């Protein structure tokens, strides 16, 4: 099972392969309100610090939505659309959840 390290707290959460980063964030106790699982509300925007190769590829739609957001960098993902494989990941929460 992959482990997700959630910054800036450094809390870790193990989740089954095939889980989204959003599932890992919520399982770790962080209250992400949006549960749409579509990326349409931009509310689960996170930075992926490590583990890019272990995640499912970004879809064209996710890439376009991220490009339209102000200040988005290449390490951006929507947590609800980023599915984990077998490798660990390290992410950074943004906005109100960043501490
Ligand atoms: S869960 Fe709604 S945008 Fe990701």
PDB file of C-alpha atoms and ligand atoms in Angstrom:
ATOM      1  CA  UNK A   1       0.000   0.000   0.000  1.00  0.00           C
ATOM      2  CA  UNK A   2       1.384   3.426  -0.888  1.00  0.00           C
ATOM      3  CA  UNK A   3       2.002   6.011   1.802  1.00  0.00           C
ATOM      4  CA  UNK A   4       1.153   9.662   1.274  1.00  0.00           C
ATOM      5  CA  UNK A   5       3.108  12.264   3.232  1.00  0.00           C
ATOM      6  CA  UNK A   6       1.080  15.421   3.712  1.00  0.00           C
ATOM      7  CA  UNK A   7       2.948  18.681   4.149  1.00  0.00           C
ATOM      8  CA  UNK A   8       3.377  21.020   5.895  1.00  0.00           C
ATOM      9  CA  UNK A   9       2.349  18.835   8.850  1.00  0.00           C
ATOM     10  CA  UNK A  10       4.389  15.828   7.720  1.00  0.00           C
ATOM     11  CA  UNK A  11       1.537  13.490   8.636  1.00  0.00           C
ATOM     12  CA  UNK A  12       1.579  10.201   6.750  1.00  0.00           C
ATOM     13  CA  UNK A  13      -1.342   8.106   5.585  1.00  0.00           C
ATOM     14  CA  UNK A  14      -1.285   4.639   4.070  1.00  0.00           C
ATOM     15  CA  UNK A  15      -4.053   3.927   1.557  1.00  0.00           C
ATOM     16  CA  UNK A  16      -4.843   1.053  -0.807  1.00  0.00           C
ATOM     17  CA  UNK A  17      -3.484   1.139  -4.349  1.00  0.00           C
ATOM     18  CA  UNK A  18      -6.030   2.839  -6.602  1.00  0.00           C
ATOM     19  CA  UNK A  19      -7.034   5.404  -3.991  1.00  0.00           C
ATOM     20  CA  UNK A  20      -7.012   9.081  -4.859  1.00  0.00           C
ATOM     21  CA  UNK A  21      -4.858  11.627  -3.088  1.00  0.00           C
ATOM     22  CA  UNK A  22      -8.128  13.144  -1.840  1.00  0.00           C
ATOM     23  CA  UNK A  23      -9.002   9.862  -0.127  1.00  0.00           C
ATOM     24  CA  UNK A  24      -5.600   9.855   1.567  1.00  0.00           C
ATOM     25  CA  UNK A  25      -6.000  13.475   2.692  1.00  0.00           C
ATOM     26  CA  UNK A  26      -9.432  12.798   4.156  1.00  0.00           C
ATOM     27  CA  UNK A  27      -8.301   9.537   5.787  1.00  0.00           C
ATOM     28  CA  UNK A  28      -5.504  11.502   7.468  1.00  0.00           C
ATOM     29  CA  UNK A  29      -8.127  13.761   9.032  1.00  0.00           C
ATOM     30  CA  UNK A  30      -7.853  16.869   6.902  1.00  0.00           C
ATOM     31  CA  UNK A  31     -11.320  18.284   6.199  1.00  0.00           C
ATOM     32  CA  UNK A  32     -11.446  18.861   2.457  1.00  0.00           C
ATOM     33  CA  UNK A  33     -15.021  19.945   1.945  1.00  0.00           C
ATOM     34  CA  UNK A  34     -15.479  19.234  -1.734  1.00  0.00           C
ATOM     35  CA  UNK A  35     -16.448  15.692  -2.573  1.00  0.00           C
ATOM     36  CA  UNK A  36     -17.362  16.177  -6.230  1.00  0.00           C
ATOM     37  CA  UNK A  37     -14.480  13.990  -7.481  1.00  0.00           C
ATOM     38  CA  UNK A  38     -14.563  15.837 -10.793  1.00  0.00           C
ATOM     39  CA  UNK A  39     -11.982  18.611 -10.372  1.00  0.00           C
ATOM     40  CA  UNK A  40     -14.646  21.106 -11.450  1.00  0.00           C
ATOM     41  CA  UNK A  41     -14.546  23.258  -8.327  1.00  0.00           C
ATOM     42  CA  UNK A  42     -10.768  23.664  -8.024  1.00  0.00           C
ATOM     43  CA  UNK A  43     -11.116  23.082  -4.295  1.00  0.00           C
ATOM     44  CA  UNK A  44      -8.749  20.142  -3.912  1.00  0.00           C
ATOM     45  CA  UNK A  45      -5.809  21.769  -5.650  1.00  0.00           C
ATOM     46  CA  UNK A  46      -2.556  20.515  -4.099  1.00  0.00           C
ATOM     47  CA  UNK A  47       1.116  20.524  -4.968  1.00  0.00           C
ATOM     48  CA  UNK A  48       2.685  17.165  -5.688  1.00  0.00           C
ATOM     49  CA  UNK A  49       6.194  17.302  -4.218  1.00  0.00           C
ATOM     50  CA  UNK A  50       7.265  13.688  -4.853  1.00  0.00           C
ATOM     51  CA  UNK A  51       5.839  10.610  -6.526  1.00  0.00           C
ATOM     52  CA  UNK A  52       4.718  11.965  -9.889  1.00  0.00           C
ATOM     53  CA  UNK A  53       5.642   8.758 -11.707  1.00  0.00           C
ATOM     54  CA  UNK A  54       3.532   6.689  -9.342  1.00  0.00           C
ATOM     55  CA  UNK A  55       0.328   8.602 -10.043  1.00  0.00           C
ATOM     56  CA  UNK A  56      -2.107   8.106 -12.870  1.00  0.00           C
ATOM     57  CA  UNK A  57      -1.396  10.489 -15.739  1.00  0.00           C
ATOM     58  CA  UNK A  58      -3.124  13.818 -15.770  1.00  0.00           C
ATOM     59  CA  UNK A  59      -6.033  13.977 -18.197  1.00  0.00           C
ATOM     60  CA  UNK A  60      -6.305  16.706 -20.811  1.00  0.00           C
ATOM     61  CA  UNK A  61      -9.273  18.184 -18.923  1.00  0.00           C
ATOM     62  CA  UNK A  62      -7.393  18.331 -15.613  1.00  0.00           C
ATOM     63  CA  UNK A  63      -4.397  19.913 -17.328  1.00  0.00           C
ATOM     64  CA  UNK A  64      -6.582  22.570 -18.963  1.00  0.00           C
ATOM     65  CA  UNK A  65      -8.357  23.403 -15.704  1.00  0.00           C
ATOM     66  CA  UNK A  66      -5.051  23.716 -13.871  1.00  0.00           C
ATOM     67  CA  UNK A  67      -3.602  25.929 -16.593  1.00  0.00           C
ATOM     68  CA  UNK A  68      -6.571  28.280 -16.228  1.00  0.00           C
ATOM     69  CA  UNK A  69      -5.973  28.760 -12.495  1.00  0.00           C
ATOM     70  CA  UNK A  70      -3.896  31.722 -11.382  1.00  0.00           C
ATOM     71  CA  UNK A  71      -0.422  30.889 -10.153  1.00  0.00           C
ATOM     72  CA  UNK A  72      -0.570  27.204 -10.924  1.00  0.00           C
ATOM     73  CA  UNK A  73       2.784  25.486 -11.268  1.00  0.00           C
ATOM     74  CA  UNK A  74       3.682  22.236 -12.960  1.00  0.00           C
ATOM     75  CA  UNK A  75       3.510  20.409  -9.647  1.00  0.00           C
ATOM     76  CA  UNK A  76      -0.210  21.128  -9.328  1.00  0.00           C
ATOM     77  CA  UNK A  77      -2.827  18.377  -9.277  1.00  0.00           C
ATOM     78  CA  UNK A  78      -6.412  18.028  -8.243  1.00  0.00           C
ATOM     79  CA  UNK A  79      -6.347  15.539  -5.378  1.00  0.00           C
ATOM     80  CA  UNK A  80      -9.642  14.003  -6.428  1.00  0.00           C
ATOM     81  CA  UNK A  81      -8.316  13.121  -9.869  1.00  0.00           C
ATOM     82  CA  UNK A  82      -4.852  11.872  -8.926  1.00  0.00           C
ATOM     83  CA  UNK A  83      -4.953   8.120  -8.401  1.00  0.00           C
ATOM     84  CA  UNK A  84      -2.128   6.358  -6.600  1.00  0.00           C
ATOM     85  CA  UNK A  85      -0.383   3.296  -7.917  1.00  0.00           C
ATOM     86  CA  UNK A  86       2.065   1.358  -5.781  1.00  0.00           C
ATOM     87  CA  UNK A  87       4.527   4.188  -5.140  1.00  0.00           C
ATOM     88  CA  UNK A  88       4.523   6.631  -2.254  1.00  0.00           C
ATOM     89  CA  UNK A  89       3.742  10.307  -2.763  1.00  0.00           C
ATOM     90  CA  UNK A  90       4.464  13.538  -0.939  1.00  0.00           C
ATOM     91  CA  UNK A  91       2.049  16.433  -1.304  1.00  0.00           C
ATOM     92  CA  UNK A  92       1.583  19.942   0.030  1.00  0.00           C
ATOM     93  CA  UNK A  93      -1.819  21.231   1.093  1.00  0.00           C
ATOM     94  CA  UNK A  94      -2.684  24.743  -0.013  1.00  0.00           C
ATOM     95  CA  UNK A  95      -4.964  27.487   1.276  1.00  0.00           C
ATOM     96  CA  UNK A  96      -6.808  26.997   4.556  1.00  0.00           C
ATOM     97  CA  UNK A  97      -5.495  23.466   5.061  1.00  0.00           C
ATOM     98  CA  UNK A  98      -1.852  24.485   4.772  1.00  0.00           C
ATOM     99  CA  UNK A  99      -1.654  25.318   8.420  1.00  0.00           C
TER     100      UNK A  99
HETATM  101  S1  LIG B   1     -13.230  17.051  -5.004  1.00  0.00           S
HETATM  102 FE1  LIG B   1     -14.225  18.714  -5.959  1.00  0.00          FE
HETATM  103  S2  LIG B   1     -12.627  19.654  -7.106  1.00  0.00           S
HETATM  104 FE2  LIG B   1     -11.733  17.843  -6.336  1.00  0.00          FE
END
